[in-house]
Coordinates of C-alpha atoms in Angstrom, one line a residue:
Chain A
M23 CA 28.7 9.0 26.4
R24 CA 29.3 12.6 25.7
L25 CA 31.1 14.0 22.7
A26 CA 33.8 15.6 24.9
R27 CA 34.7 12.2 26.4
A28 CA 34.7 10.5 23.1
H29 CA 37.5 12.8 21.9
G30 CA 39.9 11.5 24.6
C31 CA 39.3 7.8 24.3
A32 CA 41.1 5.0 22.5
I33 CA 40.1 4.2 19.0
G34 CA 38.3 1.0 19.8
A35 CA 36.3 2.6 22.5
C36 CA 35.5 5.5 20.2
L37 CA 34.0 3.0 17.6
L38 CA 31.9 1.5 20.4
L39 CA 30.7 4.9 21.3
L40 CA 29.9 5.7 17.7
V41 CA 27.8 2.6 17.5
A42 CA 26.1 3.1 20.8
G43 CA 25.5 6.8 20.7
A44 CA 25.7 7.8 17.0
T45 CA 23.7 11.0 17.6
R46 CA 26.2 12.4 20.0
A47 CA 29.0 11.9 17.6
N48 CA 27.4 14.1 14.9
P49 CA 28.3 17.7 14.6
E50 CA 25.8 20.4 15.2
P51 CA 24.5 21.5 11.8
P52 CA 23.8 25.2 11.1
A53 CA 20.5 26.5 12.5
L54 CA 17.5 26.2 10.1
D55 CA 16.0 29.4 8.7
V56 CA 12.8 30.2 10.5
D57 CA 10.2 32.9 9.9
E58 CA 8.4 34.5 12.9
A59 CA 4.9 34.0 11.6
A60 CA 3.4 35.7 14.8
P61 CA 5.2 36.9 17.9
G62 CA 7.0 33.9 19.4
V63 CA 5.7 31.5 16.7
F64 CA 8.6 30.4 14.4
V65 CA 8.2 28.3 11.2
H66 CA 10.8 26.7 9.0
M67 CA 9.3 26.3 5.5
G68 CA 9.9 22.9 4.0
K69 CA 11.3 22.5 0.5
L70 CA 9.1 21.5 -2.4
L71 CA 11.0 18.3 -3.3
P72 CA 10.0 14.8 -4.2
L73 CA 10.4 12.1 -1.5
D74 CA 13.4 10.6 -3.4
A75 CA 15.3 13.8 -4.1
P76 CA 18.3 14.9 -2.1
G77 CA 17.1 17.2 0.7
H78 CA 13.9 15.2 1.1
D79 CA 14.4 15.2 4.9
D80 CA 13.6 18.9 4.8
I81 CA 10.2 19.0 3.0
A82 CA 7.8 19.6 5.9
N83 CA 7.0 22.8 7.7
I84 CA 8.3 22.5 11.2
G85 CA 8.9 25.0 14.0
F86 CA 8.4 26.1 17.6
V87 CA 6.3 28.3 19.8
V88 CA 7.9 30.3 22.7
G89 CA 6.1 31.0 25.9
S90 CA 7.3 32.8 29.0
R91 CA 8.1 29.6 30.8
C92 CA 9.2 27.2 28.0
I93 CA 9.0 26.2 24.4
A94 CA 7.0 23.7 22.4
V95 CA 8.5 22.3 19.2
I96 CA 6.0 21.3 16.5
D97 CA 7.3 18.5 14.2
T98 CA 11.0 17.9 13.9
G99 CA 11.8 17.1 10.3
G100 CA 12.8 14.0 8.3
S101 CA 16.1 13.2 9.9
P102 CA 18.0 13.6 13.1
R103 CA 20.2 16.1 11.3
I104 CA 17.2 18.3 10.5
G105 CA 16.1 17.9 14.1
R106 CA 19.4 19.2 15.3
A107 CA 19.3 22.1 12.9
L108 CA 15.8 22.9 14.2
R109 CA 17.1 22.7 17.8
A110 CA 19.9 25.1 16.8
A111 CA 17.3 27.5 15.6
V112 CA 15.4 27.2 18.8
K113 CA 18.6 28.0 20.8
K114 CA 19.3 30.9 18.6
H115 CA 16.0 32.5 19.5
S116 CA 15.5 31.6 23.1
T117 CA 17.3 30.3 26.2
L118 CA 14.1 28.8 27.7
P119 CA 13.8 25.1 28.1
I120 CA 12.0 22.9 25.5
C121 CA 9.2 21.3 27.5
Y122 CA 7.1 19.8 24.7
V123 CA 7.9 18.2 21.3
I124 CA 4.6 17.8 19.4
D125 CA 4.3 15.4 16.5
T126 CA 1.4 16.2 14.1
H127 CA 1.3 12.7 12.6
V128 CA 3.4 9.6 11.9
H129 CA 5.0 10.5 8.5
V130 CA 8.8 10.3 8.3
D131 CA 9.3 13.9 7.2
H132 CA 7.7 15.1 10.5
V133 CA 9.0 12.8 13.2
L134 CA 12.5 11.5 12.4
G135 CA 14.1 14.6 14.0
N136 CA 12.5 13.8 17.4
I137 CA 15.8 12.2 18.7
A138 CA 17.6 15.6 18.5
F139 CA 15.5 16.8 21.4
K140 CA 15.8 13.7 23.6
D141 CA 18.4 15.2 25.9
D142 CA 16.2 18.2 26.6
K143 CA 13.8 15.7 28.2
P144 CA 10.6 17.2 26.9
E145 CA 7.3 15.5 26.9
F146 CA 6.8 14.0 23.4
V147 CA 3.2 14.6 22.5
G148 CA 1.0 13.0 19.8
H149 CA -2.3 11.6 18.8
A150 CA -3.5 8.6 20.8
A151 CA -2.9 6.4 17.7
L152 CA 0.6 7.8 17.0
A153 CA 2.6 5.5 19.3
E154 CA 1.2 2.5 17.5
A155 CA 1.6 4.1 14.1
I156 CA 5.3 4.7 14.9
N157 CA 5.7 1.1 16.1
R158 CA 4.1 -0.1 12.8
S159 CA 6.4 2.1 10.8
R160 CA 9.8 1.4 12.4
S161 CA 11.0 -1.2 10.0
Y162 CA 9.6 0.8 7.0
F163 CA 11.5 3.9 8.0
L164 CA 14.7 1.9 8.6
E165 CA 14.3 0.1 5.2
H166 CA 13.3 3.1 3.1
Y167 CA 14.9 6.0 4.8
A168 CA 18.1 4.4 6.1
G169 CA 20.2 7.2 4.6
D170 CA 18.4 9.8 6.6
F171 CA 19.3 8.2 10.0
D172 CA 22.5 8.9 11.7
A173 CA 24.9 6.1 10.8
P174 CA 24.5 3.4 11.6
P175 CA 20.7 3.5 11.3
N176 CA 18.8 1.8 14.1
A177 CA 15.3 1.8 15.5
N178 CA 16.4 3.6 18.7
Q179 CA 16.6 6.8 16.7
I180 CA 12.8 6.7 16.2
V181 CA 11.3 8.4 19.2
A182 CA 7.6 7.7 19.9
P183 CA 5.3 10.0 22.0
D184 CA 4.9 9.5 25.7
K185 CA 1.9 11.9 26.1
L186 CA -1.0 10.9 24.0
V187 CA -4.0 13.0 23.0
A188 CA -7.4 11.2 22.6
T189 CA -9.6 14.2 22.0
T190 CA -8.1 17.6 23.0
L191 CA -5.3 18.7 25.3
Q192 CA -4.2 22.1 26.6
L193 CA -0.6 22.8 27.0
D194 CA 0.6 25.8 29.1
L195 CA 3.9 27.4 27.9
G196 CA 3.7 30.2 30.4
G197 CA 1.5 33.2 29.3
R198 CA 0.2 31.2 26.3
R199 CA -1.8 28.1 25.8
L200 CA -1.7 25.6 23.0
E201 CA -4.9 23.7 22.2
L202 CA -4.1 20.3 20.7
R203 CA -6.9 18.4 18.9
A204 CA -6.8 14.8 17.8
W205 CA -8.8 13.9 14.6
P206 CA -10.5 10.8 13.4
K207 CA -8.8 9.1 10.4
A208 CA -8.1 11.8 7.8
H209 CA -4.7 12.4 6.2
T210 CA -3.4 9.6 8.4
D211 CA -4.9 7.7 11.4
C212 CA -3.1 10.0 13.8
D213 CA -3.5 13.6 12.8
L214 CA -3.2 16.3 15.4
T215 CA -3.7 20.1 15.1
V216 CA -2.2 22.7 17.3
L217 CA -3.9 26.1 17.9
V218 CA -1.8 28.9 19.5
Q219 CA -4.8 30.5 21.1
D220 CA -3.5 34.1 21.9
A221 CA -1.9 34.5 18.4
G222 CA -4.7 32.9 16.4
V223 CA -2.2 30.6 14.7
L224 CA -3.5 27.2 13.6
W225 CA -0.8 24.6 12.9
T226 CA -2.5 22.0 10.7
G227 CA 0.1 19.3 10.2
D228 CA -0.6 17.5 7.0
L229 CA -4.3 18.1 7.2
L230 CA -3.5 21.0 5.0
F231 CA -1.3 20.8 1.9
R232 CA -0.8 23.9 -0.2
E233 CA 0.9 23.8 -3.6
R234 CA 2.3 20.3 -3.0
V235 CA -0.3 17.7 -4.1
P236 CA -1.9 16.2 -1.0
A237 CA -1.0 12.6 -0.1
L238 CA -3.7 10.3 1.3
D239 CA -2.8 7.7 3.9
G240 CA -6.0 7.7 5.9
S241 CA -9.5 8.3 4.8
A242 CA -10.7 10.7 2.0
K243 CA -14.1 11.0 3.6
G244 CA -12.6 11.6 7.0
W245 CA -10.2 14.2 5.6
L246 CA -13.1 16.1 4.0
A247 CA -15.0 16.1 7.3
A248 CA -11.9 17.4 9.1
I249 CA -11.4 20.2 6.5
D250 CA -15.0 21.3 6.8
E251 CA -14.6 21.7 10.5
L252 CA -11.2 23.3 10.4
A253 CA -12.2 25.8 7.8
R254 CA -14.8 27.1 10.2
T255 CA -12.2 27.7 12.9
K256 CA -11.6 31.5 13.3
V257 CA -7.9 32.0 13.0
K258 CA -5.5 34.6 11.7
I259 CA -2.6 32.5 10.5
I260 CA -2.6 29.0 9.1
V261 CA 0.6 27.0 9.0
P262 CA 0.1 24.0 6.6
G263 CA 2.2 20.9 6.8
H264 CA 3.5 21.6 3.3
G265 CA 3.4 24.9 1.4
P266 CA 3.2 28.6 2.2
I267 CA 1.5 30.1 5.3
A268 CA -2.0 31.3 4.7
R269 CA -4.0 34.1 6.4
D270 CA -7.5 33.5 5.1
S271 CA -9.2 30.4 6.4
A272 CA -11.8 30.1 3.7
S273 CA -9.5 30.3 0.7
A274 CA -6.7 28.3 2.4
W275 CA -8.7 25.1 2.6
L276 CA -10.6 25.4 -0.6
P277 CA -8.1 23.9 -3.1
E278 CA -7.4 20.9 -1.0
R279 CA -11.1 20.4 -0.4
N280 CA -11.8 20.6 -4.2
Y281 CA -9.1 18.1 -4.9
L282 CA -10.4 15.5 -2.4
Q283 CA -14.0 16.0 -3.6
T284 CA -12.9 15.6 -7.2
L285 CA -11.2 12.3 -6.3
I286 CA -14.3 11.1 -4.3
D287 CA -16.7 12.1 -7.1
G288 CA -14.5 10.7 -9.8
V289 CA -13.9 7.4 -8.1
R290 CA -17.6 6.9 -7.2
E291 CA -18.5 7.3 -10.9
E292 CA -15.8 4.8 -11.9
I293 CA -17.1 2.3 -9.4
A294 CA -20.7 2.8 -10.4
A295 CA -19.7 2.2 -14.1
G296 CA -18.0 -1.1 -13.1
K297 CA -14.5 0.4 -14.0
S298 CA -11.4 -1.2 -12.5
I299 CA -9.1 0.4 -10.0
E300 CA -6.5 0.6 -12.8
D301 CA -8.9 2.6 -15.1
A302 CA -9.6 4.9 -12.2
M303 CA -5.9 5.5 -11.4
S304 CA -5.2 6.3 -15.1
H305 CA -7.5 9.4 -15.2
V306 CA -9.4 10.3 -12.1
G307 CA -8.4 13.7 -10.8
A308 CA -6.9 14.9 -14.1
A309 CA -8.9 18.1 -14.0
E310 CA -7.0 19.1 -10.8
K311 CA -3.5 18.5 -12.2
A312 CA -2.8 22.1 -13.1
N313 CA -3.5 23.2 -9.5
W314 CA -0.8 21.1 -7.9
K315 CA 2.9 20.5 -7.9
L316 CA 4.7 17.1 -7.7
W317 CA 1.4 15.6 -9.1
D318 CA 2.9 12.3 -10.2
S319 CA 4.3 11.7 -6.8
A320 CA 0.9 11.2 -5.2
N321 CA -2.2 11.4 -7.4
A322 CA -2.5 7.8 -8.8
R323 CA -1.8 6.4 -5.3
N324 CA -4.5 8.7 -3.8
V325 CA -7.0 7.4 -6.4
S326 CA -6.1 3.9 -5.5
R327 CA -6.6 4.6 -1.9
V328 CA -9.9 6.4 -2.5
Y329 CA -11.1 3.5 -4.7
Q330 CA -10.3 0.9 -2.0
E331 CA -12.1 3.1 0.6
L332 CA -15.3 3.8 -1.5
E333 CA -15.8 0.3 -3.0
W334 CA -17.0 -0.8 0.5
E335 CA -19.3 2.2 1.3
Chain B
M6 CA 25.7 -19.9 -20.7
Q7 CA 27.6 -21.8 -18.1
S8 CA 28.4 -18.6 -16.2
R9 CA 24.7 -17.8 -15.7
R10 CA 24.1 -21.1 -14.0
R11 CA 23.6 -20.8 -10.3
S12 CA 24.0 -23.5 -7.7
W13 CA 20.9 -25.5 -6.8
F14 CA 20.4 -23.9 -3.5
W15 CA 20.4 -20.3 -4.8
P16 CA 16.6 -20.0 -4.5
V17 CA 16.9 -21.1 -0.9
T18 CA 19.5 -18.4 -0.3
R19 CA 17.1 -15.8 -1.9
F20 CA 14.3 -16.9 0.4
V21 CA 16.5 -16.6 3.4
E22 CA 17.4 -13.1 2.3
F23 CA 13.7 -12.2 2.1
A24 CA 13.2 -13.7 5.5
R25 CA 15.8 -11.5 7.0
C26 CA 14.6 -8.3 5.3
A27 CA 10.9 -8.7 5.9
R28 CA 10.7 -10.8 9.1
L29 CA 9.3 -13.7 7.3
H30 CA 6.9 -15.7 9.3
R31 CA 8.5 -18.9 10.6
A32 CA 6.0 -21.1 8.8
L33 CA 6.8 -19.5 5.5
I34 CA 10.5 -20.1 6.0
A35 CA 9.8 -23.8 6.7
L36 CA 7.7 -23.9 3.5
A37 CA 10.3 -22.2 1.4
L38 CA 13.1 -24.4 2.7
A39 CA 11.1 -27.6 2.2
A40 CA 10.4 -26.5 -1.4
G41 CA 14.0 -25.5 -1.8
F42 CA 15.4 -28.9 -0.7
A43 CA 13.1 -30.7 -3.1
A44 CA 14.5 -28.7 -6.0
T45 CA 16.6 -30.1 -8.8
P46 CA 19.2 -28.0 -10.6
A47 CA 17.5 -25.2 -12.5
P48 CA 18.3 -24.9 -16.2
A49 CA 19.7 -21.5 -17.1
L50 CA 17.3 -20.6 -19.8
E51 CA 17.0 -17.2 -21.4
E52 CA 13.6 -15.7 -22.3
S53 CA 13.7 -12.9 -24.7
N54 CA 11.3 -10.5 -22.9
S55 CA 11.8 -11.7 -19.4
P56 CA 15.3 -12.2 -18.1
P57 CA 15.2 -14.7 -15.2
T58 CA 15.1 -13.0 -11.8
G59 CA 14.4 -14.1 -8.3
A60 CA 12.7 -17.4 -7.8
W61 CA 11.6 -17.9 -11.4
E62 CA 14.3 -20.4 -12.6
F63 CA 13.5 -22.5 -9.5
L64 CA 9.7 -22.3 -9.9
R65 CA 9.9 -23.0 -13.6
T66 CA 11.4 -26.4 -12.8
Q67 CA 9.0 -27.0 -10.0
F68 CA 5.9 -26.4 -12.0
Y69 CA 6.9 -27.2 -15.6
G70 CA 10.0 -29.4 -15.4
D71 CA 11.8 -29.0 -18.7
R72 CA 8.7 -28.4 -20.8
E73 CA 9.2 -25.7 -23.4
I74 CA 7.6 -22.3 -22.6
G75 CA 6.9 -20.1 -25.5
V76 CA 7.0 -16.3 -25.2
V77 CA 3.9 -15.1 -27.0
D78 CA 3.1 -11.8 -28.6
E79 CA 0.4 -9.6 -27.1
E80 CA -2.1 -10.6 -29.7
F81 CA -2.4 -13.9 -27.8
M82 CA -1.9 -12.7 -24.2
R83 CA -0.8 -9.6 -22.4
L84 CA 0.0 -8.9 -18.7
D85 CA -0.4 -5.3 -17.7
A86 CA 1.0 -3.9 -14.5
P87 CA 2.1 -0.4 -13.6
A88 CA 5.8 -0.2 -14.2
N89 CA 6.2 2.0 -11.1
T90 CA 3.3 1.0 -8.9
P91 CA 1.9 3.9 -6.9
D92 CA 0.3 1.6 -4.3
P93 CA 2.5 -1.5 -3.9
A94 CA 0.0 -3.1 -1.5
A95 CA -2.7 -2.9 -4.1
T96 CA -1.0 -3.2 -7.5
P97 CA -3.4 -4.0 -10.3
L98 CA -2.4 -6.9 -12.5
T99 CA -4.5 -7.3 -15.7
L100 CA -4.4 -10.3 -17.9
H101 CA -5.7 -9.8 -21.5
F102 CA -6.5 -12.7 -23.7
G103 CA -6.5 -12.2 -27.4
K104 CA -8.6 -14.1 -30.1
G105 CA -6.4 -17.2 -30.2
A106 CA -6.5 -17.4 -26.4
V107 CA -10.1 -16.9 -25.4
G108 CA -11.7 -20.2 -24.6
N109 CA -8.5 -22.0 -25.3
I110 CA -6.7 -21.6 -22.0
K111 CA -7.2 -24.0 -19.1
Q112 CA -4.8 -22.5 -16.5
V113 CA -2.7 -19.5 -15.8
R114 CA -0.1 -19.2 -13.1
L115 CA 0.7 -15.7 -11.9
I116 CA 4.2 -15.4 -10.5
I117 CA 5.8 -12.4 -8.8
D118 CA 9.4 -13.4 -8.9
N119 CA 10.7 -11.4 -6.0
N120 CA 7.8 -11.7 -3.6
P121 CA 8.4 -13.8 -0.5
L122 CA 6.1 -16.4 -1.8
P123 CA 6.2 -15.8 -5.6
L124 CA 3.3 -17.9 -6.8
A125 CA 0.5 -15.2 -6.5
S126 CA -2.3 -17.2 -8.0
T127 CA -3.2 -20.3 -10.0
I128 CA -6.2 -19.5 -12.2
D129 CA -8.2 -22.4 -13.8
L130 CA -10.6 -21.4 -16.4
G131 CA -13.8 -23.3 -17.1
K132 CA -14.1 -24.9 -20.5
D133 CA -15.3 -22.6 -23.3
V134 CA -15.6 -19.7 -20.9
P135 CA -15.3 -16.5 -23.1
V136 CA -13.4 -14.4 -20.5
D137 CA -11.0 -12.1 -22.3
E138 CA -9.6 -10.2 -19.2
I139 CA -8.9 -11.2 -15.6
D140 CA -7.9 -8.5 -13.1
L141 CA -6.4 -9.1 -9.6
R142 CA -4.9 -6.8 -7.1
V143 CA -1.6 -7.9 -5.6
R144 CA 1.0 -7.0 -3.0
V145 CA 4.4 -6.3 -4.6
D146 CA 7.3 -6.3 -2.2
R147 CA 10.2 -5.1 -4.3
F148 CA 11.4 -4.5 -7.9
T149 CA 10.4 -7.6 -9.7
S150 CA 9.3 -9.3 -12.8
A151 CA 5.7 -10.5 -12.8
R152 CA 4.8 -13.2 -15.2
A153 CA 1.8 -15.1 -16.4
I154 CA 2.3 -18.6 -17.8
A155 CA -0.8 -19.9 -19.6
E156 CA -1.4 -23.6 -20.4
T157 CA -3.6 -24.1 -23.4
N158 CA -6.2 -26.8 -23.8
D159 CA -3.8 -28.6 -26.2
G160 CA -1.0 -28.5 -23.7
R161 CA 1.2 -25.6 -24.8
L162 CA 2.8 -23.3 -22.3
E163 CA 2.9 -19.6 -23.2
M164 CA 4.3 -16.7 -21.1
R165 CA 4.1 -13.0 -20.9
S166 CA 5.8 -10.8 -18.3
A167 CA 6.1 -7.3 -17.0
W168 CA 8.5 -5.4 -14.7
I169 CA 7.2 -3.7 -11.6
K170 CA 9.1 -1.2 -9.5
A171 CA 7.7 -1.3 -6.0
S172 CA 8.6 -1.5 -2.4
G173 CA 7.0 -2.6 0.8
G174 CA 3.7 -4.0 -0.6
C175 CA 3.8 -7.1 1.6
S176 CA 4.4 -5.3 4.9
A177 CA 2.1 -2.3 4.2
P178 CA -0.4 -1.6 7.1
P179 CA -4.1 -2.0 6.5
S180 CA -5.8 0.6 4.3
A181 CA -8.7 2.9 5.0
A182 CA -10.9 0.0 3.9
D183 CA -9.7 -2.0 6.9
G184 CA -12.5 -3.6 9.0
G185 CA -16.1 -4.2 8.0
T186 CA -17.7 -7.6 8.3
M187 CA -15.2 -10.3 7.4
G188 CA -16.4 -12.4 4.5
E189 CA -18.9 -9.8 3.1
I190 CA -19.0 -10.3 -0.6
R191 CA -19.8 -7.7 -3.2
F192 CA -20.6 -8.1 -6.9
R193 CA -20.2 -5.1 -9.1
P194 CA -21.3 -5.7 -12.7
S195 CA -20.8 -2.9 -15.3
P196 CA -24.0 -1.5 -16.7
D197 CA -23.7 -3.8 -19.7
A198 CA -22.8 -6.8 -17.4
K199 CA -19.8 -7.5 -19.7
S200 CA -17.5 -7.0 -16.7
L201 CA -18.0 -8.2 -13.2
Q202 CA -15.9 -7.4 -10.1
V203 CA -16.3 -9.6 -7.1
S204 CA -14.6 -8.6 -3.8
I205 CA -14.4 -10.3 -0.4
R206 CA -14.0 -8.3 2.8
H207 CA -10.9 -9.9 4.3
P208 CA -7.7 -8.5 5.8
N209 CA -5.6 -11.0 3.7
H210 CA -2.7 -10.6 6.2
S211 CA 0.5 -11.5 4.4
G212 CA 2.5 -12.5 7.5
F213 CA 4.8 -9.5 6.9
Q214 CA 2.6 -6.8 8.4
I215 CA 3.6 -5.6 11.9
D216 CA 1.2 -5.7 14.8
P217 CA 1.7 -2.2 16.3
K218 CA 0.8 -3.3 19.8
T219 CA 3.5 -6.1 20.0
G220 CA 5.9 -5.1 17.2
D221 CA 5.7 -8.7 16.0
A222 CA 4.5 -9.9 12.6
I223 CA 0.8 -10.5 12.3
P224 CA 0.3 -14.2 11.4
P225 CA -0.7 -14.8 7.8
H226 CA -4.5 -15.1 7.2
Y227 CA -5.5 -15.0 3.6
V228 CA -8.1 -16.1 1.1
S229 CA -6.7 -19.3 -0.4
H230 CA -9.4 -20.2 -2.9
M231 CA -12.1 -18.4 -4.9
R232 CA -14.4 -20.2 -7.3
L233 CA -16.9 -18.3 -9.5
S234 CA -19.5 -20.6 -10.9
S235 CA -22.8 -20.5 -12.8
N236 CA -25.3 -23.2 -11.9
G237 CA -22.5 -25.5 -10.8
K238 CA -20.3 -24.9 -13.8
T239 CA -17.0 -23.2 -13.0
L240 CA -16.1 -20.0 -14.8
V241 CA -13.0 -19.1 -12.9
D242 CA -11.3 -21.0 -10.1
V243 CA -8.4 -19.2 -8.3
D244 CA -5.9 -20.7 -5.8
S245 CA -4.3 -17.7 -4.1
G246 CA -1.9 -16.8 -1.4
I247 CA -0.4 -14.0 0.6
S248 CA 0.3 -11.9 -2.4
L249 CA -3.3 -10.9 -2.9
S250 CA -4.2 -7.5 -1.6
E251 CA -6.4 -6.7 1.4
N252 CA -10.1 -7.3 0.5
P253 CA -9.2 -9.7 -2.4
T254 CA -10.8 -8.7 -5.7
L255 CA -11.4 -10.7 -8.9
R256 CA -12.6 -8.9 -12.0
I257 CA -13.5 -10.7 -15.2
V258 CA -14.4 -9.2 -18.6
S259 CA -16.0 -10.7 -21.6
D260 CA -17.4 -9.6 -25.0
Q261 CA -20.7 -11.1 -23.9
P262 CA -22.8 -10.1 -20.8
F263 CA -22.4 -12.3 -17.8
A264 CA -25.7 -13.9 -16.8
A265 CA -27.0 -14.3 -13.3
P266 CA -27.0 -16.2 -11.1
L267 CA -23.2 -16.4 -10.4
T268 CA -21.9 -17.8 -7.2
L269 CA -18.7 -17.1 -5.4
D270 CA -17.4 -19.7 -3.0
A271 CA -14.2 -18.8 -1.1
E272 CA -12.1 -20.3 1.6
D273 CA -9.3 -18.8 3.7
S274 CA -6.2 -20.2 5.3
K275 CA -8.0 -20.6 8.6
Q276 CA -10.7 -22.7 7.2
G277 CA -13.1 -19.8 6.8
H278 CA -15.8 -20.4 4.2
Y279 CA -17.6 -17.6 2.4
S280 CA -20.2 -17.7 -0.3
A281 CA -22.6 -15.4 -2.0
T282 CA -24.7 -15.4 -5.2
W283 CA -25.2 -12.6 -7.6
T284 CA -28.8 -12.7 -8.7
G285 CA -28.5 -9.8 -11.2
A286 CA -31.4 -8.1 -9.5
A287 CA -29.7 -4.9 -8.4
A288 CA -29.3 -1.9 -10.7
A289 CA -26.1 -2.3 -12.8
G290 CA -23.1 -0.8 -11.1
Q291 CA -24.6 -1.1 -7.6
P292 CA -23.3 -3.6 -5.2
T293 CA -25.7 -6.5 -5.0
A294 CA -26.9 -7.7 -1.7
A295 CA -24.7 -10.7 -1.0
D296 CA -26.7 -13.7 0.1
G297 CA -23.7 -14.9 2.0
T298 CA -23.0 -17.7 4.4
H299 CA -19.9 -17.3 6.5

């Protein structure tokens, strides 16, 4: 089912091949722009766009780490196309094999590019809860992000992890180690961070949003606890899931921490005063609005989530 | 007008579409089809502030035959919902009753036209109960009109509606509030006791959520009935279905303080019974210890 063979076949057979192996029939897109944040640590900066804007498959920070033996890709973008563009960037910088594809969590903008690396036969690595989270999300992705799949969209393009991390895991890329850590429910129920030990680079996934308003899909209290622990980790470079790279741990985490604390405090007050979830959604967090971009895309939903979490504490 | 008329089986077709899109549970299909085959041709009526969508024309005939339904102004009744709901699985619906309505309404049906099972709740109000606001949290599956049809004590039907843009509320996975002790009941009065929120810890599985272990739909399991009463006298009695959100919540507001004791009795679709009484003893705003029997 390779592209070369598809060229030579009869039209009917070609159509069959297109249906069966859509990804093979898609041309290689140009390589993504990547910055070398530290030696051998490459990051593509996602765009600051709403989830329904054109180009929304390219909003997350994704990239790869090159060792002396092989390469680990960290997050793969919001479409097979972005995944292929990331793979093209990997091939531009190194001829070493890709041995790991690490997913930091279940969200579509981080995992839908996995399929582009399937033929490299890497181990797909994720949080112990990621496989189930992907199962749960298949129909959601297909229904809401159909246009981001290769045509025709089908669930086989969603690749789940085969190597699961329950607590921590060390991966050896040859000459450098990655330390993976699985977190209790925070941004989602399957957040994983990656520490490039020798370079002091912490890849946070969406446990850290900078500039773009954070989106809560897990537990606000769990997220705060994760932030407090991560902010104490001594690192030189922090690669957030969204927004610019940071170099100072204390200041990098502070805005997000303040935002989540504001929501928690605000919602607790509303609940104590007997206010409805609707009241809370209409104004909690307002004081933080000036600090974030794409505010309306996430704040009211976050407040709703926090309210539903805290009304049972 | 003739061109607007759709064939009698049109609602059935719509249900089958829903079924395909959202992996409708087999029992729900059977129910929808049974209801569909019992239908009579729906009149193609126009309502000024609520163009017919989804299942409404069909349900209108089912519930109200050819009775006239007035479209009232918001002085009488108002249905508030976020036009673009940020959290489709927990969309707040707020019913406001104006002066002419308080104490004068015996029943309100809440219908979410484009939900798999559109009848979200049937709310019966106790006689002379001065409730001027009722809030529920519902799942909204797709762009839809939501409507409240009130029946007054003197037998009039009045309707208000609202558009809601949403997607995926019925199939959304459990929230961070997932778990806890099923059937735990919390009462949250405001400090002046003029509003009271009561919530039941219950997954309220819609039948459209996916079990991540098997990839199959989780069977529906939902709170089907909630009755709030005071010394045996009903304040609010709600028949509900799969459209209520996880941890179903009922909030009522009045211009007078609610007086303890108030008892919530609830049942779910698997014959679970839950009950607790608010004694008014706790500090306002704090959840009161639910003296529950499960």
